[in-house]
């Protein structure tokens, strides 16, 4: 059971918009700690996608965006492409555990 | 360019120890922390802990306290993660990543598969 809760899977057709939620609590996201998002393509290491809730590292397309509100955060992907098919993970810090925590991951399928 | 290059795959017997290395290049090693993350087959990411490359301070996941030790060698810009008393459920790909407890992990190693089997 992950401290941060993500849907196991989401799907969408090419060109569509999808969102992935990340629900936490008052000891992590709700406490104001930043949320980061990672993309993991099959068989590869994770890659930083969004940092500090809504910032994109250089090279990440602006089709990817992040937001945070209350005890939750969301990753939105617009103009879905086949190459976006991957696992996505949210990450934050939990003050009760004094640990970095990940969501359980969401598998994105492009139909 | 920033690179983290990890040591090769390992096969260990239950009860043994494993030490994985992570050699950094392309940046000032002591300016960033190194975190370790593992991923069991077909499972999600699990944070193991963090070490400051500046002063060696560490923060380990409670689940691994007593079995894990993270160290650095600033002369070679290399971080190490040692896990002891290995069990079958320690079988996973182990990643090092640049970043600390409150910041994102902006660069990752390629991963090291550790298999624990009798």
Coordinates of C-alpha atoms in Angstrom, one line a residue:
Chain A
X1 CA 0.0 0.0 0.0
X2 CA 1.7 3.2 -1.2
X3 CA 1.5 6.4 0.8
X4 CA 0.6 8.2 -2.4
X5 CA -2.3 6.7 -4.4
X6 CA -2.4 6.6 -8.1
X7 CA -4.8 4.8 -10.5
X8 CA -3.2 1.6 -11.7
X9 CA -4.0 2.4 -15.3
X10 CA -5.3 5.0 -17.7
X11 CA -5.7 5.0 -21.4
X12 CA -6.5 7.3 -24.3
X13 CA -6.5 7.6 -28.0
X14 CA -3.7 9.4 -30.0
X15 CA -4.3 13.2 -29.8
X16 CA -6.5 13.0 -26.7
X17 CA -5.8 14.4 -23.2
X18 CA -5.3 12.2 -20.1
X19 CA -4.8 13.0 -16.5
X20 CA -3.1 10.9 -13.8
X21 CA -4.0 11.7 -10.2
X22 CA -1.8 11.4 -7.1
X23 CA -3.6 11.5 -3.8
X24 CA -1.7 12.0 -0.6
X25 CA -2.4 13.3 2.9
X26 CA -1.7 16.1 5.4
X27 CA 1.8 14.7 6.1
X28 CA 3.0 14.8 2.5
X29 CA 1.4 16.7 -0.4
X30 CA -1.0 18.5 2.0
X31 CA 1.9 19.6 4.2
X32 CA 3.2 21.6 1.2
X33 CA 6.0 19.3 0.1
X34 CA 6.7 19.4 -3.6
X35 CA 5.4 16.7 -6.0
X36 CA 7.6 15.3 -8.8
X37 CA 6.7 13.1 -11.6
X38 CA 8.7 10.4 -13.5
X39 CA 8.2 8.6 -16.7
X40 CA 9.5 5.0 -17.1
X41 CA 9.5 3.6 -20.5
X42 CA 9.6 -0.3 -20.7
X43 CA 13.0 -1.7 -19.7
X44 CA 14.6 1.7 -18.9
X45 CA 15.4 3.8 -15.9
X46 CA 12.9 6.4 -14.8
X47 CA 13.2 9.9 -16.2
X48 CA 12.2 13.2 -14.5
X49 CA 9.2 14.6 -16.2
X50 CA 7.9 17.3 -13.8
X51 CA 9.6 18.8 -10.7
X52 CA 8.4 21.1 -8.1
X53 CA 4.7 20.4 -8.8
X54 CA 4.6 22.1 -12.2
X55 CA 8.0 22.7 -13.7
X56 CA 9.4 20.9 -16.8
X57 CA 13.0 20.0 -17.1
X58 CA 14.7 21.1 -20.3
X59 CA 13.7 18.8 -23.2
X60 CA 10.4 17.7 -21.8
X61 CA 7.6 18.7 -24.2
X62 CA 5.0 21.2 -23.1
X63 CA 2.4 18.5 -23.7
X64 CA 3.2 17.4 -20.2
X65 CA 2.0 19.6 -17.3
X66 CA 1.7 19.2 -13.5
X67 CA -0.5 20.8 -10.9
X68 CA -1.1 20.5 -7.2
X69 CA -4.1 21.3 -4.9
X70 CA -4.6 20.5 -1.3
X71 CA -3.6 16.9 -0.7
X72 CA -3.5 15.9 -4.4
X73 CA -1.5 16.4 -7.5
X74 CA -2.1 15.7 -11.2
X75 CA -0.1 15.1 -14.3
X76 CA -1.8 16.0 -17.6
X77 CA -0.7 14.8 -21.0
X78 CA -2.2 16.5 -24.0
X79 CA -1.9 15.5 -27.7
X80 CA -1.3 11.9 -26.7
X81 CA 1.3 10.1 -28.7
X82 CA 2.2 6.4 -29.0
X83 CA 5.6 7.1 -27.5
X84 CA 3.9 8.3 -24.3
X85 CA 3.0 4.7 -23.4
X86 CA 4.9 4.2 -20.2
X87 CA 4.6 3.9 -16.4
X88 CA 4.2 7.2 -14.5
X89 CA 5.1 7.8 -10.9
X90 CA 4.5 10.7 -8.5
X91 CA 6.9 11.3 -5.7
X92 CA 6.9 13.5 -2.6
X93 CA 8.2 13.7 1.0
X94 CA 6.3 12.4 4.0
X95 CA 7.0 14.1 7.3
X96 CA 5.4 11.4 9.4
X97 CA 7.7 8.8 7.9
X98 CA 10.7 11.2 7.4
X99 CA 11.0 9.5 4.0
X100 CA 10.8 10.2 0.3
X101 CA 7.7 8.3 -1.0
X102 CA 6.5 7.2 -4.4
X103 CA 3.0 6.6 -5.7
X104 CA 2.3 3.0 -6.8
X105 CA 2.6 4.0 -10.5
X106 CA 0.1 4.3 -13.4
X107 CA 0.4 2.5 -16.6
X108 CA -0.6 4.6 -19.6
X109 CA -1.9 2.8 -22.6
X110 CA -2.2 4.6 -25.9
X111 CA -5.1 3.0 -27.8
Chain B
X1 CA 27.0 15.9 -19.5
X2 CA 25.8 14.4 -16.3
X3 CA 26.2 10.6 -16.1
X4 CA 25.7 8.0 -13.4
X5 CA 27.2 4.6 -14.3
X6 CA 26.4 1.7 -12.1
X7 CA 28.2 -1.6 -11.6
X8 CA 27.0 -4.8 -13.2
X9 CA 24.4 -7.4 -12.4
X10 CA 24.9 -9.6 -9.3
X11 CA 23.6 -13.0 -8.2
X12 CA 23.7 -13.6 -4.5
X13 CA 22.6 -16.3 -2.1
X14 CA 20.2 -15.6 0.8
X15 CA 22.0 -14.2 3.7
X16 CA 24.8 -12.7 1.7
X17 CA 25.6 -9.0 1.1
X18 CA 25.8 -7.0 -2.1
X19 CA 27.5 -3.7 -2.8
X20 CA 26.5 -1.7 -5.8
X21 CA 28.5 1.3 -7.1
X22 CA 27.4 4.4 -8.9
X23 CA 30.1 6.5 -10.6
X24 CA 29.2 10.1 -11.3
X25 CA 30.6 12.4 -13.9
X26 CA 29.8 15.7 -15.6
X27 CA 29.2 17.7 -12.4
X28 CA 30.7 18.6 -9.0
X29 CA 30.0 15.4 -7.1
X30 CA 30.0 17.0 -3.6
X31 CA 27.3 19.6 -4.6
X32 CA 24.5 17.0 -4.8
X33 CA 23.1 14.1 -2.8
X34 CA 22.7 10.6 -4.2
X35 CA 19.5 8.6 -3.6
X36 CA 19.0 4.9 -4.1
X37 CA 15.7 3.5 -5.4
X38 CA 14.8 -0.1 -6.1
X39 CA 12.2 -1.8 -8.3
X40 CA 11.2 -5.4 -7.7
X41 CA 10.1 -7.4 -10.9
X42 CA 6.8 -6.0 -12.1
X43 CA 6.5 -3.7 -9.2
X44 CA 6.8 0.1 -8.5
X45 CA 9.6 2.3 -7.3
X46 CA 10.7 2.1 -3.7
X47 CA 13.0 4.8 -2.1
X48 CA 15.8 3.2 -0.1
X49 CA 17.6 6.2 1.2
X50 CA 19.9 9.1 0.5
X51 CA 23.4 10.2 1.2
X52 CA 24.9 13.7 1.1
X53 CA 28.0 13.6 -1.1
X54 CA 29.2 16.8 0.7
X55 CA 29.4 15.5 4.3
X56 CA 28.2 11.8 4.2
X57 CA 25.0 12.4 6.1
X58 CA 22.5 9.7 5.5
X59 CA 18.7 9.1 5.7
X60 CA 17.5 5.5 5.3
X61 CA 14.1 4.1 4.7
X62 CA 12.8 2.6 8.0
X63 CA 12.1 -0.7 6.3
X64 CA 15.8 -1.1 5.5
X65 CA 17.3 0.3 8.7
X66 CA 20.0 -2.0 10.0
X67 CA 20.5 -3.7 6.7
X68 CA 21.6 -0.9 4.4
X69 CA 24.7 1.3 4.3
X70 CA 25.3 4.1 1.8
X71 CA 28.7 5.6 1.4
X72 CA 30.6 7.8 -1.0
X73 CA 34.2 8.1 -2.2
X74 CA 34.7 11.8 -3.2
X75 CA 38.2 11.0 -4.6
X76 CA 36.5 8.9 -7.4
X77 CA 33.0 10.6 -7.4
X78 CA 31.5 7.2 -6.6
X79 CA 28.6 6.3 -4.4
X80 CA 28.0 2.9 -2.9
X81 CA 25.0 1.1 -1.5
X82 CA 25.5 -2.1 0.5
X83 CA 22.6 -4.3 1.5
X84 CA 23.2 -7.1 3.9
X85 CA 21.3 -10.3 5.0
X86 CA 19.8 -10.6 1.5
X87 CA 16.4 -12.3 1.1
X88 CA 14.6 -13.4 -2.0
X89 CA 12.3 -10.3 -1.8
X90 CA 15.4 -8.1 -2.2
X91 CA 15.6 -9.3 -5.9
X92 CA 15.2 -6.1 -7.8
X93 CA 16.8 -3.5 -10.1
X94 CA 18.6 -1.0 -8.0
X95 CA 19.0 2.6 -9.2
X96 CA 21.1 5.5 -8.0
X97 CA 19.8 8.9 -8.8
X98 CA 21.1 12.5 -8.3
X99 CA 19.0 14.3 -5.8
X100 CA 18.0 14.5 -2.2
X101 CA 15.2 14.0 0.3
X102 CA 13.3 17.2 -0.6
X103 CA 14.3 17.7 -4.2
X104 CA 13.6 15.7 -7.4
X105 CA 15.9 13.1 -8.9
X106 CA 17.1 14.7 -12.1
X107 CA 19.6 12.1 -13.3
X108 CA 19.4 8.3 -12.9
X109 CA 21.9 5.5 -13.3
X110 CA 21.1 2.7 -15.7
X111 CA 20.1 0.3 -13.0
X112 CA 21.8 -2.8 -11.5
X113 CA 19.9 -6.1 -11.3
X114 CA 20.5 -8.0 -8.0
X115 CA 19.1 -11.5 -8.0
X116 CA 18.9 -13.3 -4.6
X117 CA 18.5 -17.0 -5.1
X118 CA 19.7 -20.2 -3.5

